[in-house]
mmCIF file of N, CA, C and O in Angstrom:
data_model
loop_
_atom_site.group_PDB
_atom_site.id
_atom_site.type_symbol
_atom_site.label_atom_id
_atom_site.label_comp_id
_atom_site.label_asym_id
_atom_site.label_seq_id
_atom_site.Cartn_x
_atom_site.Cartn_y
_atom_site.Cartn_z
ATOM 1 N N UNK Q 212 -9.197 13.386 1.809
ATOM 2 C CA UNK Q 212 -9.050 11.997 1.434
ATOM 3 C C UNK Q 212 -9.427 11.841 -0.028
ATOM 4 O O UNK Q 212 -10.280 12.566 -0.540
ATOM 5 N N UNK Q 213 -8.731 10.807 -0.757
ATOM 6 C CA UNK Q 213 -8.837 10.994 -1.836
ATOM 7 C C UNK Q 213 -10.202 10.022 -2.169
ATOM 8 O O UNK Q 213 -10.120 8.890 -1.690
ATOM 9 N N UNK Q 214 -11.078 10.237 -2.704
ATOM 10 C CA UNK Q 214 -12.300 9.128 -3.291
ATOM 11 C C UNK Q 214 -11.689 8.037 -4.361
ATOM 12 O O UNK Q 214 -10.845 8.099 -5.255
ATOM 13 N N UNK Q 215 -12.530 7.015 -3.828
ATOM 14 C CA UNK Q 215 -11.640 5.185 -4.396
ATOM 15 C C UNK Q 215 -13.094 4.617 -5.163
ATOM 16 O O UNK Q 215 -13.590 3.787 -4.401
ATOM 17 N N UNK Q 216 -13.588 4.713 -5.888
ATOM 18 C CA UNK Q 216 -14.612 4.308 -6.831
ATOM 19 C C UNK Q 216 -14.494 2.434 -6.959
ATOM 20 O O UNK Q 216 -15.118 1.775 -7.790
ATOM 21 N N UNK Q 217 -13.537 1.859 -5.910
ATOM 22 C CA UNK Q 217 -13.349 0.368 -6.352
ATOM 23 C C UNK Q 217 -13.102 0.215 -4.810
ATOM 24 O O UNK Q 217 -12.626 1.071 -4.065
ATOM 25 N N UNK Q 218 -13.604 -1.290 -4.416
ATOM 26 C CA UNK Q 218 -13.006 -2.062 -3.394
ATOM 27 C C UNK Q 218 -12.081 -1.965 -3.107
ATOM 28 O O UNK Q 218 -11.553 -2.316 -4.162
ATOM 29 N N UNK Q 219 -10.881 -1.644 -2.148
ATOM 30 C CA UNK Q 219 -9.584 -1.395 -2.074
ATOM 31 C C UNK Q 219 -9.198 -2.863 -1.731
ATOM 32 O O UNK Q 219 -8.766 -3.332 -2.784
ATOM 33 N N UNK Q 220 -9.156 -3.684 -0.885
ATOM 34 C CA UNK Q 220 -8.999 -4.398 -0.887
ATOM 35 C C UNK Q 220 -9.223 -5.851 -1.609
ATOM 36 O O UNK Q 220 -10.235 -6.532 -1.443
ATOM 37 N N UNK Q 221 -8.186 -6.189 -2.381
ATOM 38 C CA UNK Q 221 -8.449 -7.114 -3.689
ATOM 39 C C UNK Q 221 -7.521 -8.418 -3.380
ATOM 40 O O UNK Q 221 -6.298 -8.331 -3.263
ATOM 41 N N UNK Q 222 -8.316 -9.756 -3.251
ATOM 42 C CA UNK Q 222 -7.245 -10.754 -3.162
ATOM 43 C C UNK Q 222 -6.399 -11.162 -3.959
ATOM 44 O O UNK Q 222 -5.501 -11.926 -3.604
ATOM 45 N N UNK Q 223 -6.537 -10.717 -5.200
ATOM 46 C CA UNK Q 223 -5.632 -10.804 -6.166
ATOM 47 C C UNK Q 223 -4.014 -10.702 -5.284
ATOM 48 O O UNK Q 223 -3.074 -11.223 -5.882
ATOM 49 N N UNK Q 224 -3.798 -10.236 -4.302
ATOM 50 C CA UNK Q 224 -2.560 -9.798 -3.436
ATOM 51 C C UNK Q 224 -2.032 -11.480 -2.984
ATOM 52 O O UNK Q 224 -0.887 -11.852 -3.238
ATOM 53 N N UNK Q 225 -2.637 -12.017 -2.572
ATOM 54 C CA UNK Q 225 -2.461 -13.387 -2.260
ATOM 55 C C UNK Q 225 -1.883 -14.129 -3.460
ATOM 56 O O UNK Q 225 -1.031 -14.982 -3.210
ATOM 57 N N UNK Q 226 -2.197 -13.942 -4.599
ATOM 58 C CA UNK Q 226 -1.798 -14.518 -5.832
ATOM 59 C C UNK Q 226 -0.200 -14.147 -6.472
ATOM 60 O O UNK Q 226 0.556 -14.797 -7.194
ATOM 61 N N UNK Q 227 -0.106 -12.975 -5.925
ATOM 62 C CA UNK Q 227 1.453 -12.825 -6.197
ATOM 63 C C UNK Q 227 2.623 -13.081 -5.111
ATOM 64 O O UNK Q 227 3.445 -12.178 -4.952
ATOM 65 N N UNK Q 228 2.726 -14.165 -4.424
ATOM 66 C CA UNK Q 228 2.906 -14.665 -3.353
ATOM 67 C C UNK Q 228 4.266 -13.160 -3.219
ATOM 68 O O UNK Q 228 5.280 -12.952 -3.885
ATOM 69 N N UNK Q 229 3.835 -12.627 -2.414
ATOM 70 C CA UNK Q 229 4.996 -11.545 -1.861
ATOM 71 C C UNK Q 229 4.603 -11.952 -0.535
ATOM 72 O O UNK Q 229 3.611 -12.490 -0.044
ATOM 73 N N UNK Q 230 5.799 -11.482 -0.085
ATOM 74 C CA UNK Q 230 6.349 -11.863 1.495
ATOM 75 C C UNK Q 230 5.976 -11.503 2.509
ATOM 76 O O UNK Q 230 6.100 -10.280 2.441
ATOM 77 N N UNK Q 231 5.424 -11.846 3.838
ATOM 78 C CA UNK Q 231 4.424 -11.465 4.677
ATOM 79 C C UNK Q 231 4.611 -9.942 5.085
ATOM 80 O O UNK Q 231 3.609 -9.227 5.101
ATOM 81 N N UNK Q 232 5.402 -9.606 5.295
ATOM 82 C CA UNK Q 232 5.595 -7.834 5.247
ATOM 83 C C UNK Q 232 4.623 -7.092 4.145
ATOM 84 O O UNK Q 232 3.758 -6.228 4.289
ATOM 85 N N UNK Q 233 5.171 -7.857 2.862
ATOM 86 C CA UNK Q 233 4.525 -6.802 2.112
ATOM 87 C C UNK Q 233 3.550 -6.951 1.730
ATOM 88 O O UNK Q 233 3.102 -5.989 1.106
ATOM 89 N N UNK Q 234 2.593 -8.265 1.861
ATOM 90 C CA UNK Q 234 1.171 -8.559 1.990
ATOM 91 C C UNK Q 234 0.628 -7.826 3.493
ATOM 92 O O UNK Q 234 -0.488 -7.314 3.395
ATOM 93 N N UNK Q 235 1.071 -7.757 4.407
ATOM 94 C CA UNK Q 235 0.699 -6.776 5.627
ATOM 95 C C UNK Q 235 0.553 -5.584 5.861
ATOM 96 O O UNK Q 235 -0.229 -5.005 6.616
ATOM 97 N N UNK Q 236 1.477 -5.148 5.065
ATOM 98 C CA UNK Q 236 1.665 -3.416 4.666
ATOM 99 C C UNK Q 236 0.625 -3.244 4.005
ATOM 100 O O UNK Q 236 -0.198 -2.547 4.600
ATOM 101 N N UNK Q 237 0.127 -3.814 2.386
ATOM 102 C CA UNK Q 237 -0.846 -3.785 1.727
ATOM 103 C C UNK Q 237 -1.670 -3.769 2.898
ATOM 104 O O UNK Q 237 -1.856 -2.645 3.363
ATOM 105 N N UNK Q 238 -2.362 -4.998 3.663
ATOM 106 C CA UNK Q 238 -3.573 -5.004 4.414
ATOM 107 C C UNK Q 238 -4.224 -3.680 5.014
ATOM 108 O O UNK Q 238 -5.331 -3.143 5.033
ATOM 109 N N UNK Q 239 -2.609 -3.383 5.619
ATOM 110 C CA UNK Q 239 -2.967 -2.098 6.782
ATOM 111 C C UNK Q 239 -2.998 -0.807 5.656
ATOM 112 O O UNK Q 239 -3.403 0.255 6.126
ATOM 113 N N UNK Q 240 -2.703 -0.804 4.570
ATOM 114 C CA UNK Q 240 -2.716 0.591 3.978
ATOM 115 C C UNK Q 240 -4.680 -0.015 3.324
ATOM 116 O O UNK Q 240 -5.571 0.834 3.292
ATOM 117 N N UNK Q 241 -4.835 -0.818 3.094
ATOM 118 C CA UNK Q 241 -6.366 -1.320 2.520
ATOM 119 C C UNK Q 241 -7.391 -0.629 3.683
ATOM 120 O O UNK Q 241 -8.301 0.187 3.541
ATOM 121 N N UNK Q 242 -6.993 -1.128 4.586
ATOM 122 C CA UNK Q 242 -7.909 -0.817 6.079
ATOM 123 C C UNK Q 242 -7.932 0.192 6.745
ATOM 124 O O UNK Q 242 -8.760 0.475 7.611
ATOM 125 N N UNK Q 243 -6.693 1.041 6.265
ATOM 126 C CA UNK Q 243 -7.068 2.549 6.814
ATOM 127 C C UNK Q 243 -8.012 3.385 5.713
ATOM 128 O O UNK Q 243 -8.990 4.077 5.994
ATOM 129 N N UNK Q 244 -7.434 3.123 4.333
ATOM 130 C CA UNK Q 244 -8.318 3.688 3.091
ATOM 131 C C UNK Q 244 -10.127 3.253 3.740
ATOM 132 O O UNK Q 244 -11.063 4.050 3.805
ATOM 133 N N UNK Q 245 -10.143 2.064 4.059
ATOM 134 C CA UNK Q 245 -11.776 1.556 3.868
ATOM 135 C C UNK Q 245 -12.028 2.318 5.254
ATOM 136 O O UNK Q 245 -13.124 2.880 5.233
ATOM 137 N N UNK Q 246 -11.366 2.488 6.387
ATOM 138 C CA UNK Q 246 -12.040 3.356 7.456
ATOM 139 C C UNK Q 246 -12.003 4.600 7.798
ATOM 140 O O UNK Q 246 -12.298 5.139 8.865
ATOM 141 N N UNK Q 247 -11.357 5.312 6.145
ATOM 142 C CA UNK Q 247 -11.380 6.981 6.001
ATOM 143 C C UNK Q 247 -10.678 7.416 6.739
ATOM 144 O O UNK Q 247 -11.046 8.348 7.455
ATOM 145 N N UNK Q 248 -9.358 6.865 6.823
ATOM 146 C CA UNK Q 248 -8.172 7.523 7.789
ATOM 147 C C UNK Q 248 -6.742 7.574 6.368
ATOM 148 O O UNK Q 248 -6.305 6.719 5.598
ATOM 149 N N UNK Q 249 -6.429 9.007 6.606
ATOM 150 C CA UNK Q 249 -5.579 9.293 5.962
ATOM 151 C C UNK Q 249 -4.398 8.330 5.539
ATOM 152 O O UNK Q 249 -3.735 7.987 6.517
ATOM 153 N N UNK Q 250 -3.907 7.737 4.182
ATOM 154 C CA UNK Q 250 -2.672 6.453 4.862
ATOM 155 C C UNK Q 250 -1.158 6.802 4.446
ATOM 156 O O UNK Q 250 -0.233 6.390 3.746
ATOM 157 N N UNK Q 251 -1.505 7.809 5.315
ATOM 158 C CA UNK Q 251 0.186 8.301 5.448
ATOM 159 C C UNK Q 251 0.991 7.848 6.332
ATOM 160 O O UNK Q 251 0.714 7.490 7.477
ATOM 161 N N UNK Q 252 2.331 7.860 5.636
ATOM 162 C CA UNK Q 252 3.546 7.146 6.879
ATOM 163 C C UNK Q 252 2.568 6.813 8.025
ATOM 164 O O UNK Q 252 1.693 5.952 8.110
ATOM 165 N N UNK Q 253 2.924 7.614 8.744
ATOM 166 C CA UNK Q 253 2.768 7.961 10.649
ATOM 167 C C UNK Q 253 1.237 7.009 10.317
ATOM 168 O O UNK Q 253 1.234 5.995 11.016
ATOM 169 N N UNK Q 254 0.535 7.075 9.818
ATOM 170 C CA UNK Q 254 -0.984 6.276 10.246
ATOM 171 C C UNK Q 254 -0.223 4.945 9.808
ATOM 172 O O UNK Q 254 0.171 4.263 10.754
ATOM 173 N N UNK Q 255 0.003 4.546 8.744
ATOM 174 C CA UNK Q 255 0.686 3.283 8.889
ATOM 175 C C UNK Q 255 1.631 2.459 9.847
ATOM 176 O O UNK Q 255 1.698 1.252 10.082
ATOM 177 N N UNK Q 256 2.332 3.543 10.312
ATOM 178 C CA UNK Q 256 3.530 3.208 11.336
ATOM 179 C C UNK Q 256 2.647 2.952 12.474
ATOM 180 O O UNK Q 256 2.838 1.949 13.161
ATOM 181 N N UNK Q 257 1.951 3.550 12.665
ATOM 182 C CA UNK Q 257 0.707 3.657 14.160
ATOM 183 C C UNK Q 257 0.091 2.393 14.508
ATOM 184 O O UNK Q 257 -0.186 2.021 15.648
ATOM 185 N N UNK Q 258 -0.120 1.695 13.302
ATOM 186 C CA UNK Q 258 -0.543 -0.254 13.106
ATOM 187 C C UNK Q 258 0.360 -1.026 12.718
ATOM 188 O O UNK Q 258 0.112 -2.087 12.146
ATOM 189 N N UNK Q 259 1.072 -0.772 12.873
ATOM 190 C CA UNK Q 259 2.611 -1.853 12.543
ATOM 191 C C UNK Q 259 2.899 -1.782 13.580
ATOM 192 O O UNK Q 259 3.209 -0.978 14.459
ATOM 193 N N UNK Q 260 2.643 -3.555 13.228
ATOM 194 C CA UNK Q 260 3.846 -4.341 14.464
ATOM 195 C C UNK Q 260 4.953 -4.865 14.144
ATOM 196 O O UNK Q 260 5.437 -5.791 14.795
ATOM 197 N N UNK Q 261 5.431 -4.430 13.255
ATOM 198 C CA UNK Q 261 6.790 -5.169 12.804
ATOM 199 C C UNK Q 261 7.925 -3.927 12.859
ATOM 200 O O UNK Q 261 7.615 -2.855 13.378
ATOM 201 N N UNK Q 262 8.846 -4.081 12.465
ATOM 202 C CA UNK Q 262 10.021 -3.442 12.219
ATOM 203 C C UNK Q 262 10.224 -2.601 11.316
ATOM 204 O O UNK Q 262 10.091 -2.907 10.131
ATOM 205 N N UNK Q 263 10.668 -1.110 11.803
ATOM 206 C CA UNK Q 263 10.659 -0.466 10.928
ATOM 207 C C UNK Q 263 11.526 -0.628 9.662
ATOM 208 O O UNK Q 263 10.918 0.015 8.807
ATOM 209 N N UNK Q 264 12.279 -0.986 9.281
ATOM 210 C CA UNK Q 264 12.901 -1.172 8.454
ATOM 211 C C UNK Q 264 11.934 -2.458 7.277
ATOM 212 O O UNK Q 264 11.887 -2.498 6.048
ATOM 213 N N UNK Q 265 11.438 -3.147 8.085
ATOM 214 C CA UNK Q 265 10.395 -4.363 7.379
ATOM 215 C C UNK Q 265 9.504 -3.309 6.701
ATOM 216 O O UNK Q 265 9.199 -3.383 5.511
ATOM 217 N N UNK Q 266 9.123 -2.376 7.480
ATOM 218 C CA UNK Q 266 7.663 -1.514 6.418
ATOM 219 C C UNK Q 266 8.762 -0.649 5.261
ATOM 220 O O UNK Q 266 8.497 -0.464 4.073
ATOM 221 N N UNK Q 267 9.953 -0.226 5.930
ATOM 222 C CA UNK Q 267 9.884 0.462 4.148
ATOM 223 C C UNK Q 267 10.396 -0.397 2.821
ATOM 224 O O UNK Q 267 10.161 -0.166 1.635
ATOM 225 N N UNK Q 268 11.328 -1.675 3.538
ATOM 226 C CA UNK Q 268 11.397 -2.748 2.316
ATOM 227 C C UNK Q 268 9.638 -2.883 1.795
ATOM 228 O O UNK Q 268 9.371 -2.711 0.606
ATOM 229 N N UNK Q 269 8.425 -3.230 2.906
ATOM 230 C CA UNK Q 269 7.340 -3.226 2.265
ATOM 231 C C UNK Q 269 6.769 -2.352 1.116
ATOM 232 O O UNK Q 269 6.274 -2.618 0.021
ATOM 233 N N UNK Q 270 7.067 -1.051 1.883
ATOM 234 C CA UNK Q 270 7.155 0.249 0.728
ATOM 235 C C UNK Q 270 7.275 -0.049 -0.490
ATOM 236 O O UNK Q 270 6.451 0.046 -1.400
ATOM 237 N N UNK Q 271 8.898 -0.613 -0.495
ATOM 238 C CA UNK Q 271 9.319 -0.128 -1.720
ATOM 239 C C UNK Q 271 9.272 -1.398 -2.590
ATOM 240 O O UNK Q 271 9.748 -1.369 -3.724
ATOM 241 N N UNK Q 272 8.701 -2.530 -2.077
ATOM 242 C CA UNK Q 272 8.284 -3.652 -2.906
ATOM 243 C C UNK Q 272 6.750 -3.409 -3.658
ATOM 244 O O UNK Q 272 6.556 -3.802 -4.808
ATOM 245 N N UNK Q 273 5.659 -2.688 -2.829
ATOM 246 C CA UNK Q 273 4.387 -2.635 -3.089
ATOM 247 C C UNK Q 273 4.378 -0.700 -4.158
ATOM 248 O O UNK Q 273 3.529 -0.186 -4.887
ATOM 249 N N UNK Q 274 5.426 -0.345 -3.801
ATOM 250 C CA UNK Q 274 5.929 0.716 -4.824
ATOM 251 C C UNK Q 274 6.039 0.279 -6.479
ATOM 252 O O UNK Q 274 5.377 0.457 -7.501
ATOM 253 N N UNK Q 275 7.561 -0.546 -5.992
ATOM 254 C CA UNK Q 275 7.640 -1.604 -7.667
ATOM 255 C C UNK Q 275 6.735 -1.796 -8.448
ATOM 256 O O UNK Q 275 6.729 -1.305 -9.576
ATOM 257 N N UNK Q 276 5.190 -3.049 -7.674
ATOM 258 C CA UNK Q 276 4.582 -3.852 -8.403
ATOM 259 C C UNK Q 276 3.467 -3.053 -8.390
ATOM 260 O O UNK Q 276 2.308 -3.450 -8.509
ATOM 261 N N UNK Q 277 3.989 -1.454 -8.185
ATOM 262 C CA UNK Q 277 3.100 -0.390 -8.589
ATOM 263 C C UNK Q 277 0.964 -0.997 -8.202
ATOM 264 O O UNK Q 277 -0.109 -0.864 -8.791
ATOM 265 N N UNK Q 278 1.398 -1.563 -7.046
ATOM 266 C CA UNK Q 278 0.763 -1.319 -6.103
ATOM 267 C C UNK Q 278 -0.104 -0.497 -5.196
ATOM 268 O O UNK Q 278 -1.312 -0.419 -4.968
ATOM 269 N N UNK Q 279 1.094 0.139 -4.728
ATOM 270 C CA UNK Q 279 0.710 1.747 -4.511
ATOM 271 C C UNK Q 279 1.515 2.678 -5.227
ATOM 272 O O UNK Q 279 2.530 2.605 -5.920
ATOM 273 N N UNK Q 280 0.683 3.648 -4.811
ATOM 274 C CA UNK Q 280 1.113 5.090 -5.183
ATOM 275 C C UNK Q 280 1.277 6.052 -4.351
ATOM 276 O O UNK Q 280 0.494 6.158 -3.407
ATOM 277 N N UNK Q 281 2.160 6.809 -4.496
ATOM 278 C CA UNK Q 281 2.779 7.940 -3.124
ATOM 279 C C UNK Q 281 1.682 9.356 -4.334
ATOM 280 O O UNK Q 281 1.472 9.635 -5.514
ATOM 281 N N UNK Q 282 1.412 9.692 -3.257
ATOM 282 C CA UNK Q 282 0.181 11.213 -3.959
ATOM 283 C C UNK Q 282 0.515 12.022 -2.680
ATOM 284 O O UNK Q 282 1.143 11.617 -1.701
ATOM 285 N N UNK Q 283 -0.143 13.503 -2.926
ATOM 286 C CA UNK Q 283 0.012 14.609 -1.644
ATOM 287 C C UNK Q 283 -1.217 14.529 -1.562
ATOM 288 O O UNK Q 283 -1.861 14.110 -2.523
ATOM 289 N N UNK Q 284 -2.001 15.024 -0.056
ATOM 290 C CA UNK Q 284 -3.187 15.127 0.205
ATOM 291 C C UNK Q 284 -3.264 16.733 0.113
ATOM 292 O O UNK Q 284 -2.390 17.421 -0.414
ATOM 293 N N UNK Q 285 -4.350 17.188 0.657
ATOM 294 C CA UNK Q 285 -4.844 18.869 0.324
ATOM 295 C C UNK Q 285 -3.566 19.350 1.328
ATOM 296 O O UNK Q 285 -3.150 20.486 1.100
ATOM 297 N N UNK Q 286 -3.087 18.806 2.115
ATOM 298 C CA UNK Q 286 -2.338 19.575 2.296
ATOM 299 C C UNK Q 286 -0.384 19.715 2.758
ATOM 300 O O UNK Q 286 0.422 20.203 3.551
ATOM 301 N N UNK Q 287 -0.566 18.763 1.401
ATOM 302 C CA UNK Q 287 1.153 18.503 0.668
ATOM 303 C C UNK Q 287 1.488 17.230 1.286
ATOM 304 O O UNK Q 287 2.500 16.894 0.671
ATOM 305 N N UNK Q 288 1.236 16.332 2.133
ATOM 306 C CA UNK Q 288 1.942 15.587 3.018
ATOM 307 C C UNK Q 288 1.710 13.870 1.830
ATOM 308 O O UNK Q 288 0.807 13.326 1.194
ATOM 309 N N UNK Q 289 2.655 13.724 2.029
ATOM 310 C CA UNK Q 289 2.295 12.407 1.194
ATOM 311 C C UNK Q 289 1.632 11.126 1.702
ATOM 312 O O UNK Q 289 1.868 10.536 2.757
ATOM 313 N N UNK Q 290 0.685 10.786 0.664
ATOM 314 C CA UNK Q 290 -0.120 9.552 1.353
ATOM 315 C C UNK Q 290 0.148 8.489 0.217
ATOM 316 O O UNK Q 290 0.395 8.743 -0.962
ATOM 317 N N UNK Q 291 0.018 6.856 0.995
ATOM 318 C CA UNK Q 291 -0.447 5.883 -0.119
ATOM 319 C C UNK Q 291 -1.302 5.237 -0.544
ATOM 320 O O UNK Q 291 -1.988 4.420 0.070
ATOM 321 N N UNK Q 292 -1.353 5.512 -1.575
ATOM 322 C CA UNK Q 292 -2.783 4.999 -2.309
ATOM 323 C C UNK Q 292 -2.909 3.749 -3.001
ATOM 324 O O UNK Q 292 -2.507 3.680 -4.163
ATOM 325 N N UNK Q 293 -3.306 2.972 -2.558
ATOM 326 C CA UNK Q 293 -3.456 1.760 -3.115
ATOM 327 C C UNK Q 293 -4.302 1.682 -4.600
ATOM 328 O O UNK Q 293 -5.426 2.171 -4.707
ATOM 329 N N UNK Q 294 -3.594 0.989 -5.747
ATOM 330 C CA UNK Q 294 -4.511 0.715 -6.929
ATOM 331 C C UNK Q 294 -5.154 -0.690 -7.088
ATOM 332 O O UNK Q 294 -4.873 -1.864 -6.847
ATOM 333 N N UNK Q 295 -6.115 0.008 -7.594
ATOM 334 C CA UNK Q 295 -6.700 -1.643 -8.190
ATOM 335 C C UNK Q 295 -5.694 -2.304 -8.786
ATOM 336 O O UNK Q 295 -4.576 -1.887 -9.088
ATOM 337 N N UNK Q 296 -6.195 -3.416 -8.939
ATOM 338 C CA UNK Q 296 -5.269 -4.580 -9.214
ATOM 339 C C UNK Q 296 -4.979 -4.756 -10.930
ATOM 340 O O UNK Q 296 -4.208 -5.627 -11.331
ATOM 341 N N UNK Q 297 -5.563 -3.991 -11.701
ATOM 342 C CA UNK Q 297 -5.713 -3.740 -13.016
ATOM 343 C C UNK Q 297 -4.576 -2.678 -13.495
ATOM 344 O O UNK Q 297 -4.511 -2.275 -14.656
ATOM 345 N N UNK Q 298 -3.710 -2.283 -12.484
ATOM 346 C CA UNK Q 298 -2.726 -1.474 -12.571
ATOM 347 C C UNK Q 298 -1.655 -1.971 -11.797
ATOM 348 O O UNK Q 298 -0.840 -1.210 -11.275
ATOM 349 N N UNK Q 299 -1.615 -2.959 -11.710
ATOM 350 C CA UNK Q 299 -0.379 -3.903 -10.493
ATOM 351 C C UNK Q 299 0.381 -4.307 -11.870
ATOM 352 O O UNK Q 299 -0.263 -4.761 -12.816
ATOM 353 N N UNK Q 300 1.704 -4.128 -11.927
ATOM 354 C CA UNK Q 300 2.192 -5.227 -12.995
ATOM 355 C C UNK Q 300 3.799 -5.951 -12.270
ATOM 356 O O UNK Q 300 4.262 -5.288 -11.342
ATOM 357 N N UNK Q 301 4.314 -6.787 -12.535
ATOM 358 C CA UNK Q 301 5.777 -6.835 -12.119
ATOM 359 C C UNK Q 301 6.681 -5.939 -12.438
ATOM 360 O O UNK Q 301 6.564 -5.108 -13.338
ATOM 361 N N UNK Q 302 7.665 -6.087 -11.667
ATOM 362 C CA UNK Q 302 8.560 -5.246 -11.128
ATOM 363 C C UNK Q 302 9.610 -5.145 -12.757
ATOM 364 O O UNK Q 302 9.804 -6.259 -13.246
ATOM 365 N N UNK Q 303 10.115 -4.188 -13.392
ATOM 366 C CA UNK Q 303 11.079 -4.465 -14.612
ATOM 367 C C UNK Q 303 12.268 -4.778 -14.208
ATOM 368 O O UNK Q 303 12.853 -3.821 -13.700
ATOM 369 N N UNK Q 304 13.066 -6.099 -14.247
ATOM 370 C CA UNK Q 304 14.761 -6.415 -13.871
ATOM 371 C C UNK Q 304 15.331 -5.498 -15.066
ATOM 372 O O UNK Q 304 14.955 -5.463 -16.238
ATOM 373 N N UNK Q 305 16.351 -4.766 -14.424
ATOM 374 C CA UNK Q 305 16.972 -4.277 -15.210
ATOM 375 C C UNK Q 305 18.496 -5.097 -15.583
ATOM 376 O O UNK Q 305 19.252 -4.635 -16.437
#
């Protein structure tokens, strides 16, 4: 597991009014980090109650506003890592 030197969970998330999916996704990737459970896919998918297709639009919205971050753990599998909120910025329209 990777060590988080900051609160993972930051309300600042509420302030960028994103859409209940992807404020939920955030929650559940916050709450596995704070209870030292790996937050890869499958652990995320494991607390979702919504639709799969709803978590990877979540994905790839909380991807954008660089939110999270996709990293490998010790042993290659990819996890997401949530950033502080000091590294969140909007999404660039191209």
């Amino acid at each position: 597991m990777f060590p988080l030197n900051y609160r993972v969970m930051d309300p600042q998330i509420f302030n960028l009014r994103l859409n209940v999916n992807t404020t939920s996704a955030y929650i559940v990737l916050c709450s596995l980090q704070e209870d030292g459970v790996s937050p890869s896919r499958q652990a995320v998918e494991d607390r979702w109650l919504g639709q799969p297709d709803d978590l990877r639009a979540a994905f790839n919205e909380l991807l954008a506003w660089r939110i999270i971050e996709i990293r490998s753990d010790k042993d290659g599998n990819d996890v997401y890592i949530v950033n502080p909120a000091s590294l969140w910025s909007a999404p660039q329209i191209d």
